Coordinates of C-alpha atoms in Angstrom, one line a residue:
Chain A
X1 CA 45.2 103.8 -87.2
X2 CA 42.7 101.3 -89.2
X3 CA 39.8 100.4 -87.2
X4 CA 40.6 96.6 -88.1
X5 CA 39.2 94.3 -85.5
X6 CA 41.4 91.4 -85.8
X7 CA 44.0 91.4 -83.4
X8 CA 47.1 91.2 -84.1
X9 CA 48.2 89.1 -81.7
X10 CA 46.3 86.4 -79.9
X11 CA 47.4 83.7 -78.2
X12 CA 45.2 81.1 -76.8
X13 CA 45.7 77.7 -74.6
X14 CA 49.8 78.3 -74.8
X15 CA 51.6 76.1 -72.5
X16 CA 55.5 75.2 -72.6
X17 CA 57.6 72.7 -71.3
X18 CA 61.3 72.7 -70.5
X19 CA 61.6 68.4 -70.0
X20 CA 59.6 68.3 -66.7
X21 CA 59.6 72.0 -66.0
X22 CA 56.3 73.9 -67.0
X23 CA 56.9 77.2 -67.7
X24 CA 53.9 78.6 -69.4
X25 CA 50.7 77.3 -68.0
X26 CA 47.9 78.1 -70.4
X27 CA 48.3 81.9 -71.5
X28 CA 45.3 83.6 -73.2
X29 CA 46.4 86.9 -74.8
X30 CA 45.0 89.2 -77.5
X31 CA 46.6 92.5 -78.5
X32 CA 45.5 95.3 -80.6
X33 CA 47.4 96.9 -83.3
X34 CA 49.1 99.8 -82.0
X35 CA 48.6 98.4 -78.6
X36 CA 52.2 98.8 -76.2
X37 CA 51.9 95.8 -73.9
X38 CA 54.5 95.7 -70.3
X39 CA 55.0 92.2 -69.8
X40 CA 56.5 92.3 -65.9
X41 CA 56.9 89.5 -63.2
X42 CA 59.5 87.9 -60.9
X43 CA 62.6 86.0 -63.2
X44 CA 61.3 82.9 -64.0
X45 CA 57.8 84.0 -64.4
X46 CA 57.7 82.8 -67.9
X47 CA 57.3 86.3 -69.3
X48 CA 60.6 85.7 -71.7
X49 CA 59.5 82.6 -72.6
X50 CA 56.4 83.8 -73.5
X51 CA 57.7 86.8 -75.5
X52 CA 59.8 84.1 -77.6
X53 CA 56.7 82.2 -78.0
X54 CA 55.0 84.9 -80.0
X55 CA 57.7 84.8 -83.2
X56 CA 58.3 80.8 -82.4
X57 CA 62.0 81.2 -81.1
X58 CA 60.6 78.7 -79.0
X59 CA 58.3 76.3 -80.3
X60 CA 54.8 76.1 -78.0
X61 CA 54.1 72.3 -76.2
X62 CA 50.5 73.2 -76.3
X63 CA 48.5 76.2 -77.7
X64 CA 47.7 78.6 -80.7
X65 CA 49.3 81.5 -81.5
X66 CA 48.8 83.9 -84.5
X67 CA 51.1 86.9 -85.3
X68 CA 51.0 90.2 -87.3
X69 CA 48.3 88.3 -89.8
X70 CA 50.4 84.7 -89.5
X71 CA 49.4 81.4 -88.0
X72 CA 52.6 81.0 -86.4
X73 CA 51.6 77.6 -84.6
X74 CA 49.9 76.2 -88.0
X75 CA 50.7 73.1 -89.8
X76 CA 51.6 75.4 -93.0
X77 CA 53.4 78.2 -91.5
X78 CA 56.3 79.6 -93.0
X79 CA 57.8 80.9 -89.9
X80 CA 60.5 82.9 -92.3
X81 CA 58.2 85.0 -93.4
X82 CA 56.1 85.7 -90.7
X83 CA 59.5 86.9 -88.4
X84 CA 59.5 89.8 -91.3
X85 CA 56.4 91.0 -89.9
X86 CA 57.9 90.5 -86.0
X87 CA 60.8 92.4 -85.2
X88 CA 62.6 91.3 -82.1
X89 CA 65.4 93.3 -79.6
X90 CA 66.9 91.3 -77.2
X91 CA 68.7 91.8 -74.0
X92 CA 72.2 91.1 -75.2
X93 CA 71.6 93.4 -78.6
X94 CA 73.1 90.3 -80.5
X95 CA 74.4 92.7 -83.7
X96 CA 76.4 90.7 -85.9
X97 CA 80.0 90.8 -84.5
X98 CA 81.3 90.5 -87.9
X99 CA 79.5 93.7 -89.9
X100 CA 79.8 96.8 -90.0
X101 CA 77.1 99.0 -87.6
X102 CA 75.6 99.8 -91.5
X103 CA 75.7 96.0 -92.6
X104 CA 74.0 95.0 -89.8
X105 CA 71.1 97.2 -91.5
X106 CA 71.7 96.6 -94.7
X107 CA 72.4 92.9 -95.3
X108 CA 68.9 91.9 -93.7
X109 CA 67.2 94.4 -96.0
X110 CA 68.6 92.8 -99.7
X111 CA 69.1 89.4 -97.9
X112 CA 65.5 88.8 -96.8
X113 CA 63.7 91.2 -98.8
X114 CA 65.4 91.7 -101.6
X115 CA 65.4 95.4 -101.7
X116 CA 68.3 96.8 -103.8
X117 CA 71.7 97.7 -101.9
X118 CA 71.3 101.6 -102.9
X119 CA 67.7 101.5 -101.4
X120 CA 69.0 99.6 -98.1
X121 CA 71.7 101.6 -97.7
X122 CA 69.8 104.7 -97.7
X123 CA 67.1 103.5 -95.5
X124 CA 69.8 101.9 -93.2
X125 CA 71.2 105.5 -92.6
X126 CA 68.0 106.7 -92.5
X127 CA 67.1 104.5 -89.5
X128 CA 70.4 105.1 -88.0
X129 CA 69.9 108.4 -87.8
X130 CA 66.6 108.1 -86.2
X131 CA 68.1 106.2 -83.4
X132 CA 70.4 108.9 -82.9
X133 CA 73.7 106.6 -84.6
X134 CA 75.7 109.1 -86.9
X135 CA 79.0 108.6 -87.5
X136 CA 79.1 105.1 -86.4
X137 CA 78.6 103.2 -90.2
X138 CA 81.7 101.7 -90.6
X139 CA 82.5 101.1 -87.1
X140 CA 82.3 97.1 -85.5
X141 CA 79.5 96.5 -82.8
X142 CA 81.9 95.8 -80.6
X143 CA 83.6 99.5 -80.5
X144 CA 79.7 101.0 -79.4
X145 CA 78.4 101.7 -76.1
X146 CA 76.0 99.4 -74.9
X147 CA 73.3 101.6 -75.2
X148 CA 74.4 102.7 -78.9
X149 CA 74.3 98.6 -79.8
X150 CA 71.2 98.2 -78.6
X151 CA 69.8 101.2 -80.4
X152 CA 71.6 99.8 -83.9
X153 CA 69.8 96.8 -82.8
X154 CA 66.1 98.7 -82.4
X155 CA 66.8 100.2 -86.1
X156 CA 67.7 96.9 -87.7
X157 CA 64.7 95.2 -86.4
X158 CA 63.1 97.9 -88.4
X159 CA 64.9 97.7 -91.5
X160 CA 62.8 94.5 -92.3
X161 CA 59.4 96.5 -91.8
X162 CA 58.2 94.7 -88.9
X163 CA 54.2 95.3 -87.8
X164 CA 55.2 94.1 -84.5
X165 CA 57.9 94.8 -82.0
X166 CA 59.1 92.3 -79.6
X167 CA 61.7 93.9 -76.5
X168 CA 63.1 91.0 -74.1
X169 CA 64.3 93.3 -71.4
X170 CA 66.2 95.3 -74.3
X171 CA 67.7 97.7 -71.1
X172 CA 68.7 94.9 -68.7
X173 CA 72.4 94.7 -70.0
X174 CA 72.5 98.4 -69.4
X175 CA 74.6 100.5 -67.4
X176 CA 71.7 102.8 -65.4
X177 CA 72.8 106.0 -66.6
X178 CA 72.5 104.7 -70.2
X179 CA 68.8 102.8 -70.0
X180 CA 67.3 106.2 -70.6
X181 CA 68.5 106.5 -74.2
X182 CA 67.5 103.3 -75.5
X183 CA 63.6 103.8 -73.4
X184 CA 63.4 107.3 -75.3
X185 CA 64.1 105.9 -79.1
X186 CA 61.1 102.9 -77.6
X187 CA 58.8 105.7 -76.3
X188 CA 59.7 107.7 -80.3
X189 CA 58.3 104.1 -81.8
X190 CA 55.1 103.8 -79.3
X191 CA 54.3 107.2 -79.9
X192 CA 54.3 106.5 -84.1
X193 CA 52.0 103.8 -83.5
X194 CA 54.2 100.6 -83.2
X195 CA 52.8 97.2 -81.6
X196 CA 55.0 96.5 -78.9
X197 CA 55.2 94.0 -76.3
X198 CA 58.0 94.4 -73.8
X199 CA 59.3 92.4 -71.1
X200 CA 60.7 95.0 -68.9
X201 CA 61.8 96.3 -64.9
X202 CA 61.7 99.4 -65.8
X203 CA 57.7 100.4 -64.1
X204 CA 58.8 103.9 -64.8
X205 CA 58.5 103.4 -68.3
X206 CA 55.5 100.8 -68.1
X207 CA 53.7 103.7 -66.4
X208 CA 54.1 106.4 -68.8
X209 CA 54.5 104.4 -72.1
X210 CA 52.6 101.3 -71.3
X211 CA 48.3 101.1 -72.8
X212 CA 48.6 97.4 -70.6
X213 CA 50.7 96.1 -68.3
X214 CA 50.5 92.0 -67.5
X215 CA 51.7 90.6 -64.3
X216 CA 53.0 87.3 -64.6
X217 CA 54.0 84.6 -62.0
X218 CA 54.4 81.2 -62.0
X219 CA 53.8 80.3 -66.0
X220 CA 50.2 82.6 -65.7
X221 CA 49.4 86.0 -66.1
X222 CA 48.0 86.9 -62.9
X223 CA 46.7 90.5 -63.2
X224 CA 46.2 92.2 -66.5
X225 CA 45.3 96.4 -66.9
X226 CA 46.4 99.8 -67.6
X227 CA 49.3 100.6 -65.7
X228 CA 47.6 102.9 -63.2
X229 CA 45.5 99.9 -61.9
X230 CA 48.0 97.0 -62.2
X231 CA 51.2 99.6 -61.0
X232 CA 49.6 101.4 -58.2
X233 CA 46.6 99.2 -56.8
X234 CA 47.6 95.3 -57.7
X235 CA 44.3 93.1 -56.9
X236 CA 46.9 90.4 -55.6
X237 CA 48.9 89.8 -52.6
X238 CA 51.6 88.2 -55.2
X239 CA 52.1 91.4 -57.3
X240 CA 51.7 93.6 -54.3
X241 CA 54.8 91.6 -52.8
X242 CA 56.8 92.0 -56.6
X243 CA 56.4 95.4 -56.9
X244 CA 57.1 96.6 -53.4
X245 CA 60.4 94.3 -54.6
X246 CA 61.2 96.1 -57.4
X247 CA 60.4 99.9 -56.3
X248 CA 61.6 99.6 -52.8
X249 CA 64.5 96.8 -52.9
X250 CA 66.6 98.0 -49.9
X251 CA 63.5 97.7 -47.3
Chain B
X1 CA 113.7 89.0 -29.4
X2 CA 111.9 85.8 -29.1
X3 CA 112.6 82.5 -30.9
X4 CA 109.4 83.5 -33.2
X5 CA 110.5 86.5 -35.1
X6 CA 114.1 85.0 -35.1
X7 CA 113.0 82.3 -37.4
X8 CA 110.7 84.6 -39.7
X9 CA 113.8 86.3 -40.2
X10 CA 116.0 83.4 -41.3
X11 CA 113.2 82.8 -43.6
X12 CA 113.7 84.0 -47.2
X13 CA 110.9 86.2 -48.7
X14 CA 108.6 85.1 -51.7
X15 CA 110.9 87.7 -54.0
X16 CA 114.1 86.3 -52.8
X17 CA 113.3 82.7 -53.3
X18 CA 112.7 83.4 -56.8
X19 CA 115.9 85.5 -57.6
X20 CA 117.6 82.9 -55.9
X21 CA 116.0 80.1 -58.4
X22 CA 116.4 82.1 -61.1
X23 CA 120.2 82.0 -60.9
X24 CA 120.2 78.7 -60.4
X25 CA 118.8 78.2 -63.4
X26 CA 120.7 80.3 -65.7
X27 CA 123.9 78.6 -64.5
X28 CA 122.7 75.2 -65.6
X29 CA 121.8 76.7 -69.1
X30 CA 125.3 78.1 -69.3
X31 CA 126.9 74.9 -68.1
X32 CA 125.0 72.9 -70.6
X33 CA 126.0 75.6 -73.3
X34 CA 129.7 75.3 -72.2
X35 CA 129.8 71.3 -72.3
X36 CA 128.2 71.2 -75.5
X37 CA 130.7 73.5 -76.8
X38 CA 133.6 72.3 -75.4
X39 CA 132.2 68.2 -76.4
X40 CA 131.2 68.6 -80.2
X41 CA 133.2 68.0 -82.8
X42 CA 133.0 71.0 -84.6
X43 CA 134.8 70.5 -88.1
X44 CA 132.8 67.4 -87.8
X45 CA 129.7 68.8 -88.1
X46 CA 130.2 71.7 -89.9
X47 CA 131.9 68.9 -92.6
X48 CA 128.7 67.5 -92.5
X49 CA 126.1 69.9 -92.9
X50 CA 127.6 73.2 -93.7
X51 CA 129.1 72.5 -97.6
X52 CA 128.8 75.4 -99.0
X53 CA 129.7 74.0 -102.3
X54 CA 127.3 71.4 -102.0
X55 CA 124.6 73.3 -100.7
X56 CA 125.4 76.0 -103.7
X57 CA 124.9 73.0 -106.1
X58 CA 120.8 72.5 -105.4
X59 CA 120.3 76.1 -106.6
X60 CA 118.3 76.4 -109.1
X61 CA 117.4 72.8 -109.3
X62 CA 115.6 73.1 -106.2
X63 CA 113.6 75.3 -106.9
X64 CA 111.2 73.0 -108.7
X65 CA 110.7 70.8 -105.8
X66 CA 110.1 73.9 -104.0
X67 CA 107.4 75.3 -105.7
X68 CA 106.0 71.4 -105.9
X69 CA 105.4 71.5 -102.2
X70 CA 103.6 74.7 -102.4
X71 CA 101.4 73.5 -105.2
X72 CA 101.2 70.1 -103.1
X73 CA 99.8 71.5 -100.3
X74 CA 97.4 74.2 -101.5
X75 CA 95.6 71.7 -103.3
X76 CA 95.5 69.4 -100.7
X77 CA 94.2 72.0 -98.6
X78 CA 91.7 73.4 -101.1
X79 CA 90.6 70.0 -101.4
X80 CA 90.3 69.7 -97.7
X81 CA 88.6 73.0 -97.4
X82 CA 86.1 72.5 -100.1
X83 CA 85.2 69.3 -98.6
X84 CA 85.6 69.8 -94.9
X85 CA 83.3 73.0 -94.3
X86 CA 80.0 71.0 -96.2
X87 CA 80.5 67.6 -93.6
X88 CA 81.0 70.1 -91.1
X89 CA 77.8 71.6 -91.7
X90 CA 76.6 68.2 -91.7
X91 CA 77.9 67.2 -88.7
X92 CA 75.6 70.0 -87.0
X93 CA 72.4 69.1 -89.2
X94 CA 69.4 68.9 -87.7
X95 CA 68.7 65.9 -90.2
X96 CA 69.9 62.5 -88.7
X97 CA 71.6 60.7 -91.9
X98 CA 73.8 64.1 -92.1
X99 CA 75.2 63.8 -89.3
X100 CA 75.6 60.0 -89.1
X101 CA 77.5 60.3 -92.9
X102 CA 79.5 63.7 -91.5
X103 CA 80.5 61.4 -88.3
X104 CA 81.6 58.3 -90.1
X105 CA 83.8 60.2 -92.3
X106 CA 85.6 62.4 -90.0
X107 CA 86.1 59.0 -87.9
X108 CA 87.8 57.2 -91.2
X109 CA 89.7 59.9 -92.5
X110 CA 91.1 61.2 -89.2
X111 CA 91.6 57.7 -88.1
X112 CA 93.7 56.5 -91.5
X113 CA 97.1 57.2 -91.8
X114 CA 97.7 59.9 -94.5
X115 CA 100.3 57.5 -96.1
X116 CA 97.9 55.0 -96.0
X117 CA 95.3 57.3 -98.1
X118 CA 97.5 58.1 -100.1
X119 CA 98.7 54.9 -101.2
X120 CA 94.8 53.6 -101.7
X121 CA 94.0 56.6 -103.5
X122 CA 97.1 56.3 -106.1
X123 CA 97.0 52.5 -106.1
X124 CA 94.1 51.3 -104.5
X125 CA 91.4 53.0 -106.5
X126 CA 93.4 52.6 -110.2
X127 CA 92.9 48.9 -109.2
X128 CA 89.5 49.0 -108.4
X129 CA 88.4 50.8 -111.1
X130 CA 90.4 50.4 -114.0
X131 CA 90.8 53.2 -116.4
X132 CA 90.3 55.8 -114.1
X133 CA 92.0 58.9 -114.6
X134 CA 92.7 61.6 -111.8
X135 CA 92.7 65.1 -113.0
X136 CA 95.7 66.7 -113.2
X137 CA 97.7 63.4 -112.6
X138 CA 100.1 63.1 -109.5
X139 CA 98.7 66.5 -109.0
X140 CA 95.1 65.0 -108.9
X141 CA 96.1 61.8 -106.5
X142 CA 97.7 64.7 -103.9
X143 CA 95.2 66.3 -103.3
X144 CA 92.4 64.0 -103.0
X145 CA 95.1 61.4 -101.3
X146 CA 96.4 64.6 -99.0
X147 CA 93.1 65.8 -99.2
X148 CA 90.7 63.3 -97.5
X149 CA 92.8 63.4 -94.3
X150 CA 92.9 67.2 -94.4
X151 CA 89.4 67.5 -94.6
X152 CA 88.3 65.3 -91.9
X153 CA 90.7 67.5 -89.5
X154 CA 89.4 70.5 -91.1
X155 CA 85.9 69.6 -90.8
X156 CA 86.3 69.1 -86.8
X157 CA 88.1 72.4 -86.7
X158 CA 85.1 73.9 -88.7
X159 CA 82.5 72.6 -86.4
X160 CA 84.3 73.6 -83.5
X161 CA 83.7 77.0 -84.6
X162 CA 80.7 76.7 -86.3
X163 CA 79.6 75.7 -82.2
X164 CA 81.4 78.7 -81.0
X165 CA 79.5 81.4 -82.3
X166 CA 77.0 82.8 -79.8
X167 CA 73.3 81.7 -80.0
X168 CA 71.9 84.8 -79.9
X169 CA 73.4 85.8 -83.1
X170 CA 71.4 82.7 -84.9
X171 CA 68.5 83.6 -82.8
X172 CA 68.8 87.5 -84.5
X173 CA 69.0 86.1 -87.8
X174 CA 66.0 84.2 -87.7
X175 CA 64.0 86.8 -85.9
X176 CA 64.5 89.0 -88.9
X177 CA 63.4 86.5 -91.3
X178 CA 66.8 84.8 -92.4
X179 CA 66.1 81.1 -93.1
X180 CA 68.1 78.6 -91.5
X181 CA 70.7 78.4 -94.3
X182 CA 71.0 81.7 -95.2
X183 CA 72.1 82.7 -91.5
X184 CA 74.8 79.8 -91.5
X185 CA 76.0 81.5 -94.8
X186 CA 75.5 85.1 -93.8
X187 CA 76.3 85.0 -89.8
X188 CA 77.3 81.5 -88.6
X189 CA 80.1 80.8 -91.3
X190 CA 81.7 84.1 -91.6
X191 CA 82.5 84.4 -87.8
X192 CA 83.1 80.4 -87.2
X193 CA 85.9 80.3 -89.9
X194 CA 87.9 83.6 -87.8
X195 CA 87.4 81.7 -84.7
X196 CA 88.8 78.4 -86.4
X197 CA 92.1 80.7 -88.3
X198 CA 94.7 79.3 -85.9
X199 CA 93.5 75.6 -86.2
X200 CA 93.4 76.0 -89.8
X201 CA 96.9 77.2 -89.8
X202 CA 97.9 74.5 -88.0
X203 CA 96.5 72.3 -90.7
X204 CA 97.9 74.5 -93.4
X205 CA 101.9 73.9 -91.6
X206 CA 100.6 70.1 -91.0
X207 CA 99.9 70.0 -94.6
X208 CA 103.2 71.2 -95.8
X209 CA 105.2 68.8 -94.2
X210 CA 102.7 66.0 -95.3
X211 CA 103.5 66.7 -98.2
X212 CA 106.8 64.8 -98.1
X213 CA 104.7 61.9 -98.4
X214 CA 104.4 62.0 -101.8
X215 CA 107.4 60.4 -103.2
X216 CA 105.7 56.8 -102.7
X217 CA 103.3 58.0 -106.1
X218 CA 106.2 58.3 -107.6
X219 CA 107.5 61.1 -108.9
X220 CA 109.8 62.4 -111.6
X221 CA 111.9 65.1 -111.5
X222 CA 109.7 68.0 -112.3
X223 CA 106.9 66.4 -109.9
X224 CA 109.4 65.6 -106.7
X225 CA 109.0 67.8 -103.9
X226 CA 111.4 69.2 -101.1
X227 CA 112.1 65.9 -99.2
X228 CA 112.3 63.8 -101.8
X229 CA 115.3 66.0 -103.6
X230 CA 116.8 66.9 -100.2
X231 CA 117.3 63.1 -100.0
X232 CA 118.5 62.0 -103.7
X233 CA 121.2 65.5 -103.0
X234 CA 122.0 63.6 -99.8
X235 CA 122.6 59.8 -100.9
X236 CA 124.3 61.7 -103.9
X237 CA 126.8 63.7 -102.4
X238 CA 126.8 61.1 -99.4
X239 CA 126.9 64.5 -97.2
X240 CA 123.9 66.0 -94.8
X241 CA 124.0 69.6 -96.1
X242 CA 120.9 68.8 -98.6
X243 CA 118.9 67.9 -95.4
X244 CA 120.0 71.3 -93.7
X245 CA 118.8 73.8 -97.0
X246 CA 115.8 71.7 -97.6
X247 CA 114.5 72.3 -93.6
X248 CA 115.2 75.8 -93.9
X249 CA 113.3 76.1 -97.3
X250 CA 110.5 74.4 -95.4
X251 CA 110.7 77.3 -92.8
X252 CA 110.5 79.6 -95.1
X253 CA 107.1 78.8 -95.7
X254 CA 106.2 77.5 -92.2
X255 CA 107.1 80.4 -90.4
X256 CA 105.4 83.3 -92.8
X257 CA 102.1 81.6 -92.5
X258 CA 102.4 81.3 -88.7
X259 CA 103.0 85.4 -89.1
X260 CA 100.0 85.7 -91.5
X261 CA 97.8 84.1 -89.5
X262 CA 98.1 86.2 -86.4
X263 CA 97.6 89.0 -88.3
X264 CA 94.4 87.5 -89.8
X265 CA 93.5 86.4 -86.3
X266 CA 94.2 90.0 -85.4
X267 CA 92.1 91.9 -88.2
X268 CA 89.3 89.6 -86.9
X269 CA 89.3 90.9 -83.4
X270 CA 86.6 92.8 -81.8
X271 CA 88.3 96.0 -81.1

């Protein structure tokens, strides 16, 4: 890892607005490169919002934000470029319905970056096969598991060469005995050196994977700290109450 | 027993209510088939529409008309299409004057009788501008006249799909660096114009019959289409036979492309 001090994310003064609802309410955030940040909190904490913020799915009211070396809130950003550098999973896997599980690698790669179709197809299955897809090239997203989508869906947000990974609850839509699949391909791209900064429920794999974990409530991020600290001994009564939710939700 | 399960039982159940309608129904049909049977004047009507003779006489002569209300209608729909998808795209523009342009159009063209296009494109516009010449001729003046209507259907249908497709597959686009009009062209088009198959179909069969409308250009013997001989054959042999091969000539091509398109519908189908 370069010893670059420039993060590469950093957020400062962000605030967002729904028409009268304010869901972000002045977020300050700076991460490091190689840096896997848990974003956790109760549903309609902000923390998706804020996650969509960072590659301008949704535009900021208020607020600077600067991305894998772009300033994304700018006057003069090109935002097309700049989503290169971010790659993005979401909940729903969203591949296109319409390719094949290898076009959904390959068509971003000579689409966006021009890269010869021999080239992109050979990257595209090598990808695949690091997610653990084989076999599966000529197959619709639609005839995959859940968790096989959203593991086509982790490799083609890597086809573009992303510096940065964003994961919007990427294991929500999941059936339980599948979530542990797409977590270990995450953990395989932590452990190489990837940004990442996940909105997740899954404290299991905030505490082992996790160099920071943020609590947010209410638009702010309310406690901030390796996992350890914010996990096992929350400073507030709020996270206290969240978690005992989430690891104890029969009592 | 007591007067309450005495009347459950008189009751019918769910299952024989139904048999019992069912029957009913079935014997009207067959009455009606009977009375109609029994009423019509058979060597009446088959005097009037089934001459074989006569109907033996359009062939090969009809064939020409035929073929003119294929050629008819594929322009007028590749007309349509070529026009339709762009002010569909417009019609979902971010940019204002798009979509006010896209919205008057599809008002105008949808609202306008096709006749009524038809006859301001072949007479209208001639008038207007002198000198002008339409490509193709009569071929030219169908489908623009055929056209403009087509495409103001067509573009609705479009857009209707174009709205269909799921956000998040726009929102995966752009997140991996896909500018706005290279995902309509790469995701949002592709999978809008499957969902919109059956209404284009519908447009297609619309467009076939529409085509009947073309006689008021016009038309000489070698530009005439299906209705137009199907009539001259009936005021010529003063006999409705011409009417009966020139509808089933018009399901012949109706009725294949209701088949193709379920199976188009069907390929596009997440298995």
């Amino acid at each position: 890892m370069n010893t670059e001090a420039t993060p590469i994310v950093e957020i400062q003064g962000l605030y967002k607005r729904f028409g009268d609802n304010e869901v972000l309410k002045g977020i300050d955030l700076e991460i490091a490169e190689g840096e896997v940040v848990c974003l956790i909190g109760p549903s309609g904490s902000g923390k998706s919002t804020l996650l969509r913020c960072v590659n301008l799915l949704e535009t900021p009211t208020e607020g600077t934000i600067a991305a894998a070396g772009h300033d994304m809130t700018g006057p003069d950003a090109d935002l097309d470029l700049a989503r290169r550098d971010i790659g993005m999973v979401f909940q729903h896997f969203n591949l296109f319905s319409h390719m094949t599980i290898l076009d959904n690698l390959v068509v971003p790669q000579v689409r966006v970056c021009k890269i010869p179709k021999a080239k992109a197809v050979a990257e595209a299955r090598r990808l695949l096969a690091e997610v653990g897809i084989e076999g599966k090239e000529q197959a619709k997203p639609s005839q995959l598991s859940g968790g096989q989508q959203q593991r086509v869906a982790i490799a083609r947000a890597l086809a573009v060469k992303p510096r940065l990974m964003l994961f919007d609850e990427p294991t929500s839509a999941l059936d339980p005995e599948i979530v542990g699949e797409v977590l270990s391909v995450m953990k395989g791209l932590a452990a190489e050196g990837m940004t990442m900064l996940v909105v997740t429920h899954e404290m299991s794999f905030a505490r082992e994977v996790a160099d920071r974990v943020l609590f947010l409530d209410g638009g702010v991020i309310v406690e901030s700290g390796p996992p350890a600290e914010v996990l096992s001994n929350p400073k507030t009564e709020r996270a206290r109450s969240f978690l005992h939710r989430v690891l104890h939700p029969v009592d | 027993m007591d007067a309450e399960t005495e009347t459950l039982d008189r009751r019918m159940t769910p299952a024989r209510r139904q048999r019992l309608a069912r029957a009913i129904q079935y014997t009207v049909l067959a009455a009606i088939v009977v009375v109609l049977a029994v009423v019509a004047d058979w060597g009446r009507i088959a005097d009037s529409f089934f001459q074989i003779d006569i109907a033996a006489a359009m062939f090969p002569a009809v064939w020409t008309p035929f073929w003119n209300t294929i050629v008819y209608t594929l322009l007028a729909f590749v007309f349509g299409m070529v026009v339709g998808v762009p002010i569909a795209l417009m019609r979902v523009s971010a940019f204002g004057p798009y979509r006010w342009f896209a919205t008057g159009y599809v008002e105008i063209f949808r609202g306008l009788p096709a006749l009524l296009v038809l006859f301001l494109v072949g007479f209208g516009v001639p008038q207007a501008f002198p000198g002008i010449q339409y490509p193709g001729g009569v071929y030219g003046q169908v489908a623009i006249g055929l056209g403009l209507t087509s495409s103001a259907y067509i573009a609705e249908s479009v857009r209707a799909g174009i709205q269909a497709v799921p956000k998040g597959q726009v929102e995966a686009a752009r997140s991996l660096g896909m500018s706005h009009t290279r995902t309509m062209i790469t995701v949002v088009l592709p999978q809008a114009l499957r969902i919109v198959i059956p209404p284009l179909t519908n447009e297609l069969v619309m467009l076939t019959k529409d085509s009947s409308l073309v006689f008021v250009l016009g038309v000489t013997t070698s530009t005439m289409e299906l209705s137009k001989f199907a009539r001259n054959e009936l005021t010529a042999n003063a006999n409705a036979t011409p009417l009966l091969v020139g509808g089933l000539l018009y399901l012949l091509l109706t009725i294949p492309l209701g088949l193709l398109a379920r199976r188009l519908e069907k390929r596009g189908e997440p298995r």
